[in-house]
Amino acid sequence: MKPTIGMCRTPSALLLAVLLFSSLGGCTKAGNKNPAAAQQQAGMGGLSQKLSALDSASWYLTAGDLDKFQPGRAMDELLDDVQWRGHLYMTAKPRGQSVSWLTYELLSGDPNEENGVWVGAIFVDGKFVKFVNQPPRLPEDEEVAVTSRGQPWRRPKPLKAGDTRFLVRAMDSEAVSIADLKQEVESKGPPPKQRVDPGLTAAFLVLKAMGAVPGPSPPATDQDFERNAALRDQFNAARLRVGMTEAEVEAVLHDQPLEAGEVDAGHYQIYGSYEAFNIKMWLHFSNILVIFREGKAIAISNVSAGNDWRLKLGQATADLPAPPGA
């Protein structure tokens, strides 16, 4: 239940407002956004049509795209057909077969509606096999409490770089039919209209006047969106394959690694950019972690980009060395 904050007339009431507002900080679920978060997540404006026509534009699909995902269809051909959209979680060989998991958000139409269905697309040996839901967590994946920017939150227990157990569980998961996915997307309907809580808004304005609420980040410019789109396409991990050499990976990405070192699984390299944009997660580019053994890629995964991305990667990876200069 969302707390309701009344008008602040006494110091104790104001303190309560501060505490409750702090507890809501960072929440970005549709229909439950604080004013600052809503401003930070502004849409793409007049660039929408232009950007959506580019390769790797986002990780969403419409219900009409689902029929392109026919079992046995070649991965490169299929991804080209959907303009290389998607978010590659990992590619590896957990059972002697090359397995890729791509995450999609299925929407009825508008990519800004934020009311979709999340699903994984599984490819084996370069061919589409099935859609699956998120596999259940194992006991060893339990969440742990951490602190980021002074705020407590929980995240899954760190795994070693190149851990492929998630892919094994995905391979073993029951397929979700295209008909069921279409029905689920249609049942979502349009997103609920955003409700404004007068009490919460009043508390926000009081706190802002006191200087207790940081101002929103500057909105992204047209140039930010265009640069981000170029980085999404350049560092689209779905174009990489296990078995590639370092030279082949660099040729596909047209870049050299930001960082290299050793983990338990082998030699790692991180590709991407330190740039960051005030852009929604489904549109922001990602960096790439590649594990090599005997000169060839054995595991490829997307990692976060943007502010504090290397810190977050280190928190989520048990055996990754501290970032350079830390």
PDB file of C-alpha atoms in Angstrom, residues 7-179:
ATOM      1  CA  MET A   7      -0.007  18.569   4.729  1.00  0.00           C
ATOM      2  CA  CYS A   8       3.038  19.318   6.908  1.00  0.00           C
ATOM      3  CA  ARG A   9       2.094  21.744   9.695  1.00  0.00           C
ATOM      4  CA  THR A  10       4.469  20.756  12.510  1.00  0.00           C
ATOM      5  CA  PRO A  11       8.199  19.897  12.672  1.00  0.00           C
ATOM      6  CA  SER A  12       7.370  16.269  13.529  1.00  0.00           C
ATOM      7  CA  ALA A  13       5.024  16.001  10.554  1.00  0.00           C
ATOM      8  CA  LEU A  14       7.704  17.467   8.311  1.00  0.00           C
ATOM      9  CA  LEU A  15      10.211  14.920   9.562  1.00  0.00           C
ATOM     10  CA  LEU A  16       7.721  12.144   8.820  1.00  0.00           C
ATOM     11  CA  ALA A  17       7.313  13.527   5.320  1.00  0.00           C
ATOM     12  CA  VAL A  18      11.079  13.485   4.826  1.00  0.00           C
ATOM     13  CA  LEU A  19      11.329   9.865   5.956  1.00  0.00           C
ATOM     14  CA  LEU A  20       8.397   8.671   3.868  1.00  0.00           C
ATOM     15  CA  PHE A  21       9.540  10.561   0.791  1.00  0.00           C
ATOM     16  CA  SER A  22      13.028   9.113   1.164  1.00  0.00           C
ATOM     17  CA  SER A  23      11.564   5.615   1.276  1.00  0.00           C
ATOM     18  CA  LEU A  24       9.884   6.288  -2.059  1.00  0.00           C
ATOM     19  CA  GLY A  25      13.040   7.551  -3.723  1.00  0.00           C
ATOM     20  CA  GLY A  26      14.047   5.597  -6.828  1.00  0.00           C
ATOM     21  CA  CYS A  27      10.620   4.004  -7.380  1.00  0.00           C
ATOM     22  CA  THR A  28       9.800   4.214 -11.066  1.00  0.00           C
ATOM     23  CA  LYS A  29       6.878   1.845 -11.555  1.00  0.00           C
ATOM     24  CA  ALA A  30       4.241   3.027 -13.987  1.00  0.00           C
ATOM     25  CA  GLY A  31       1.442   4.914 -12.281  1.00  0.00           C
ATOM     26  CA  ASN A  32       3.502   5.450  -9.109  1.00  0.00           C
ATOM     27  CA  LYS A  33       6.186   7.967 -10.010  1.00  0.00           C
ATOM     28  CA  ASN A  34       7.279  10.887  -7.913  1.00  0.00           C
ATOM     29  CA  PRO A  35       7.450  14.251  -9.734  1.00  0.00           C
ATOM     30  CA  ALA A  36      11.246  14.261  -9.997  1.00  0.00           C
ATOM     31  CA  ALA A  37      11.364  10.733 -11.426  1.00  0.00           C
ATOM     32  CA  ALA A  38       8.631  11.560 -13.924  1.00  0.00           C
ATOM     33  CA  GLN A  39      10.594  14.557 -15.148  1.00  0.00           C
ATOM     34  CA  GLN A  40      13.800  12.531 -15.428  1.00  0.00           C
ATOM     35  CA  GLN A  41      12.032   9.905 -17.542  1.00  0.00           C
ATOM     36  CA  ALA A  42      10.776  12.260 -20.231  1.00  0.00           C
ATOM     37  CA  GLY A  43      10.027  10.694 -23.604  1.00  0.00           C
ATOM     38  CA  MET A  44      11.969  10.899 -26.825  1.00  0.00           C
ATOM     39  CA  GLY A  45      10.039  13.819 -28.306  1.00  0.00           C
ATOM     40  CA  GLY A  46      10.320  14.378 -32.040  1.00  0.00           C
ATOM     41  CA  LEU A  47      13.111  11.819 -32.374  1.00  0.00           C
ATOM     42  CA  SER A  48      10.785   8.902 -31.689  1.00  0.00           C
ATOM     43  CA  GLN A  49      10.093   8.003 -35.301  1.00  0.00           C
ATOM     44  CA  LYS A  50      13.695   8.551 -36.362  1.00  0.00           C
ATOM     45  CA  LEU A  51      15.216   6.423 -33.597  1.00  0.00           C
ATOM     46  CA  SER A  52      12.707   3.585 -33.819  1.00  0.00           C
ATOM     47  CA  ALA A  53      13.719   3.064 -37.458  1.00  0.00           C
ATOM     48  CA  LEU A  54      17.355   2.382 -36.482  1.00  0.00           C
ATOM     49  CA  ASP A  55      18.930  -0.990 -35.776  1.00  0.00           C
ATOM     50  CA  SER A  56      19.161  -1.972 -32.093  1.00  0.00           C
ATOM     51  CA  ALA A  57      16.737   0.823 -31.182  1.00  0.00           C
ATOM     52  CA  SER A  58      15.322  -0.817 -28.039  1.00  0.00           C
ATOM     53  CA  TRP A  59      14.465  -4.123 -26.404  1.00  0.00           C
ATOM     54  CA  TYR A  60      10.730  -4.079 -27.089  1.00  0.00           C
ATOM     55  CA  LEU A  61       8.585  -5.993 -29.548  1.00  0.00           C
ATOM     56  CA  THR A  62       4.983  -5.477 -30.544  1.00  0.00           C
ATOM     57  CA  ALA A  63       2.538  -8.351 -30.611  1.00  0.00           C
ATOM     58  CA  GLY A  64       2.785  -8.272 -34.408  1.00  0.00           C
ATOM     59  CA  ASP A  65       6.495  -9.116 -34.241  1.00  0.00           C
ATOM     60  CA  LEU A  66       5.907 -12.424 -32.480  1.00  0.00           C
ATOM     61  CA  ASP A  67       5.023 -14.379 -35.614  1.00  0.00           C
ATOM     62  CA  LYS A  68       8.575 -13.789 -36.875  1.00  0.00           C
ATOM     63  CA  PHE A  69       9.887 -16.016 -34.084  1.00  0.00           C
ATOM     64  CA  GLN A  70       9.356 -19.420 -35.636  1.00  0.00           C
ATOM     65  CA  PRO A  71      11.262 -22.431 -34.204  1.00  0.00           C
ATOM     66  CA  GLY A  72      14.265 -23.310 -36.333  1.00  0.00           C
ATOM     67  CA  ARG A  73      14.638 -19.860 -37.865  1.00  0.00           C
ATOM     68  CA  ALA A  74      18.254 -18.629 -38.087  1.00  0.00           C
ATOM     69  CA  MET A  75      19.193 -16.172 -35.352  1.00  0.00           C
ATOM     70  CA  ASP A  76      20.909 -13.623 -37.604  1.00  0.00           C
ATOM     71  CA  GLU A  77      18.024 -13.660 -40.083  1.00  0.00           C
ATOM     72  CA  LEU A  78      15.412 -13.296 -37.342  1.00  0.00           C
ATOM     73  CA  LEU A  79      17.234 -10.511 -35.510  1.00  0.00           C
ATOM     74  CA  ASP A  80      17.744  -8.655 -38.771  1.00  0.00           C
ATOM     75  CA  ASP A  81      13.995  -8.940 -39.359  1.00  0.00           C
ATOM     76  CA  VAL A  82      13.278  -7.211 -36.030  1.00  0.00           C
ATOM     77  CA  GLN A  83      16.031  -4.603 -36.556  1.00  0.00           C
ATOM     78  CA  TRP A  84      18.370  -6.214 -34.002  1.00  0.00           C
ATOM     79  CA  ARG A  85      16.156  -5.146 -31.116  1.00  0.00           C
ATOM     80  CA  GLY A  86      16.487  -6.934 -27.794  1.00  0.00           C
ATOM     81  CA  HIS A  87      18.785  -7.189 -24.789  1.00  0.00           C
ATOM     82  CA  LEU A  88      21.197 -10.104 -24.821  1.00  0.00           C
ATOM     83  CA  TYR A  89      21.559 -11.474 -21.298  1.00  0.00           C
ATOM     84  CA  MET A  90      24.180 -14.092 -22.159  1.00  0.00           C
ATOM     85  CA  THR A  91      25.605 -16.351 -24.833  1.00  0.00           C
ATOM     86  CA  ALA A  92      27.630 -19.408 -23.751  1.00  0.00           C
ATOM     87  CA  LYS A  93      27.996 -23.185 -24.173  1.00  0.00           C
ATOM     88  CA  PRO A  94      26.635 -24.693 -20.950  1.00  0.00           C
ATOM     89  CA  ARG A  95      26.056 -28.197 -22.409  1.00  0.00           C
ATOM     90  CA  GLY A  96      28.231 -28.196 -25.486  1.00  0.00           C
ATOM     91  CA  GLN A  97      25.642 -26.190 -27.395  1.00  0.00           C
ATOM     92  CA  SER A  98      25.751 -22.467 -28.054  1.00  0.00           C
ATOM     93  CA  VAL A  99      22.824 -20.924 -26.138  1.00  0.00           C
ATOM     94  CA  SER A 100      21.690 -17.291 -26.219  1.00  0.00           C
ATOM     95  CA  TRP A 101      19.055 -15.601 -24.069  1.00  0.00           C
ATOM     96  CA  LEU A 102      17.584 -12.327 -25.378  1.00  0.00           C
ATOM     97  CA  THR A 103      15.180 -10.362 -23.201  1.00  0.00           C
ATOM     98  CA  TYR A 104      12.211  -8.548 -24.723  1.00  0.00           C
ATOM     99  CA  GLU A 105       9.331  -6.463 -23.467  1.00  0.00           C
ATOM    100  CA  LEU A 106       6.197  -7.203 -25.466  1.00  0.00           C
ATOM    101  CA  LEU A 107       3.904  -4.224 -26.008  1.00  0.00           C
ATOM    102  CA  SER A 108       0.589  -3.797 -27.734  1.00  0.00           C
ATOM    103  CA  GLY A 109       1.900  -0.810 -29.675  1.00  0.00           C
ATOM    104  CA  ASP A 110       3.328   2.327 -28.072  1.00  0.00           C
ATOM    105  CA  PRO A 111       6.937   1.831 -26.888  1.00  0.00           C
ATOM    106  CA  ASN A 112       6.385   4.495 -24.208  1.00  0.00           C
ATOM    107  CA  GLU A 113       3.407   2.790 -22.556  1.00  0.00           C
ATOM    108  CA  GLU A 114       5.465   0.868 -19.957  1.00  0.00           C
ATOM    109  CA  ASN A 115       2.796  -1.767 -19.527  1.00  0.00           C
ATOM    110  CA  GLY A 116       4.245  -4.774 -21.303  1.00  0.00           C
ATOM    111  CA  VAL A 117       5.088  -8.434 -20.759  1.00  0.00           C
ATOM    112  CA  TRP A 118       8.686  -9.527 -20.172  1.00  0.00           C
ATOM    113  CA  VAL A 119       9.859 -12.694 -21.904  1.00  0.00           C
ATOM    114  CA  GLY A 120      13.079 -14.458 -22.864  1.00  0.00           C
ATOM    115  CA  ALA A 121      13.863 -15.713 -26.367  1.00  0.00           C
ATOM    116  CA  ILE A 122      16.104 -18.802 -26.418  1.00  0.00           C
ATOM    117  CA  PHE A 123      18.402 -19.553 -29.356  1.00  0.00           C
ATOM    118  CA  VAL A 124      20.418 -22.782 -29.563  1.00  0.00           C
ATOM    119  CA  ASP A 125      23.224 -23.281 -32.074  1.00  0.00           C
ATOM    120  CA  GLY A 126      22.168 -20.176 -33.963  1.00  0.00           C
ATOM    121  CA  LYS A 127      18.463 -21.006 -34.271  1.00  0.00           C
ATOM    122  CA  PHE A 128      15.374 -19.828 -32.406  1.00  0.00           C
ATOM    123  CA  VAL A 129      13.925 -22.502 -30.127  1.00  0.00           C
ATOM    124  CA  LYS A 130      11.298 -20.977 -27.831  1.00  0.00           C
ATOM    125  CA  PHE A 131      10.062 -18.155 -25.638  1.00  0.00           C
ATOM    126  CA  VAL A 132      10.292 -18.734 -21.894  1.00  0.00           C
ATOM    127  CA  ASN A 133       9.409 -16.921 -18.718  1.00  0.00           C
ATOM    128  CA  GLN A 134      12.050 -15.945 -16.187  1.00  0.00           C
ATOM    129  CA  PRO A 135      13.381 -19.178 -14.611  1.00  0.00           C
ATOM    130  CA  PRO A 136      12.810 -19.414 -10.841  1.00  0.00           C
ATOM    131  CA  ARG A 137      15.708 -18.501  -8.616  1.00  0.00           C
ATOM    132  CA  LEU A 138      17.765 -21.161  -6.924  1.00  0.00           C
ATOM    133  CA  PRO A 139      18.594 -21.053  -3.203  1.00  0.00           C
ATOM    134  CA  GLU A 140      22.149 -19.984  -4.018  1.00  0.00           C
ATOM    135  CA  ASP A 141      20.737 -16.954  -5.875  1.00  0.00           C
ATOM    136  CA  GLU A 142      19.362 -15.449  -2.661  1.00  0.00           C
ATOM    137  CA  GLU A 143      19.301 -11.682  -2.407  1.00  0.00           C
ATOM    138  CA  VAL A 144      21.711  -9.734  -0.250  1.00  0.00           C
ATOM    139  CA  ALA A 145      21.344  -6.275   1.268  1.00  0.00           C
ATOM    140  CA  VAL A 146      23.579  -3.537  -0.152  1.00  0.00           C
ATOM    141  CA  THR A 147      23.764   0.233  -0.020  1.00  0.00           C
ATOM    142  CA  SER A 148      24.002   2.478  -3.076  1.00  0.00           C
ATOM    143  CA  ARG A 149      24.269   6.256  -2.788  1.00  0.00           C
ATOM    144  CA  GLY A 150      23.188   6.003   0.824  1.00  0.00           C
ATOM    145  CA  GLN A 151      20.019   4.057  -0.007  1.00  0.00           C
ATOM    146  CA  PRO A 152      19.473   0.421   1.091  1.00  0.00           C
ATOM    147  CA  TRP A 153      18.283  -2.060  -1.523  1.00  0.00           C
ATOM    148  CA  ARG A 154      18.547  -5.746  -2.305  1.00  0.00           C
ATOM    149  CA  ARG A 155      20.176  -7.511  -5.234  1.00  0.00           C
ATOM    150  CA  PRO A 156      20.873 -11.142  -6.164  1.00  0.00           C
ATOM    151  CA  LYS A 157      23.924 -12.736  -4.594  1.00  0.00           C
ATOM    152  CA  PRO A 158      27.018 -12.060  -6.749  1.00  0.00           C
ATOM    153  CA  LEU A 159      27.929 -14.762  -9.263  1.00  0.00           C
ATOM    154  CA  LYS A 160      31.278 -15.492 -10.834  1.00  0.00           C
ATOM    155  CA  ALA A 161      31.918 -14.076 -14.300  1.00  0.00           C
ATOM    156  CA  GLY A 162      30.754 -16.498 -16.961  1.00  0.00           C
ATOM    157  CA  ASP A 163      28.384 -18.451 -14.663  1.00  0.00           C
ATOM    158  CA  THR A 164      26.021 -20.311 -17.026  1.00  0.00           C
ATOM    159  CA  ARG A 165      23.532 -21.894 -14.609  1.00  0.00           C
ATOM    160  CA  PHE A 166      20.859 -19.392 -15.618  1.00  0.00           C
ATOM    161  CA  LEU A 167      21.129 -20.523 -19.236  1.00  0.00           C
ATOM    162  CA  VAL A 168      20.791 -24.173 -18.199  1.00  0.00           C
ATOM    163  CA  ARG A 169      17.590 -23.395 -16.305  1.00  0.00           C
ATOM    164  CA  ALA A 170      16.321 -21.388 -19.278  1.00  0.00           C
ATOM    165  CA  MET A 171      16.958 -24.310 -21.641  1.00  0.00           C
ATOM    166  CA  ASP A 172      14.998 -26.580 -19.328  1.00  0.00           C
ATOM    167  CA  SER A 173      12.100 -24.141 -18.871  1.00  0.00           C
ATOM    168  CA  GLU A 174       8.723 -24.817 -20.411  1.00  0.00           C
ATOM    169  CA  ALA A 175       8.042 -22.941 -23.643  1.00  0.00           C
ATOM    170  CA  VAL A 176       5.500 -20.121 -23.724  1.00  0.00           C
ATOM    171  CA  SER A 177       3.375 -20.164 -26.868  1.00  0.00           C
ATOM    172  CA  ILE A 178       3.077 -17.150 -29.139  1.00  0.00           C
ATOM    173  CA  ALA A 179      -0.724 -17.362 -28.832  1.00  0.00           C
TER     174      ALA A 179
END
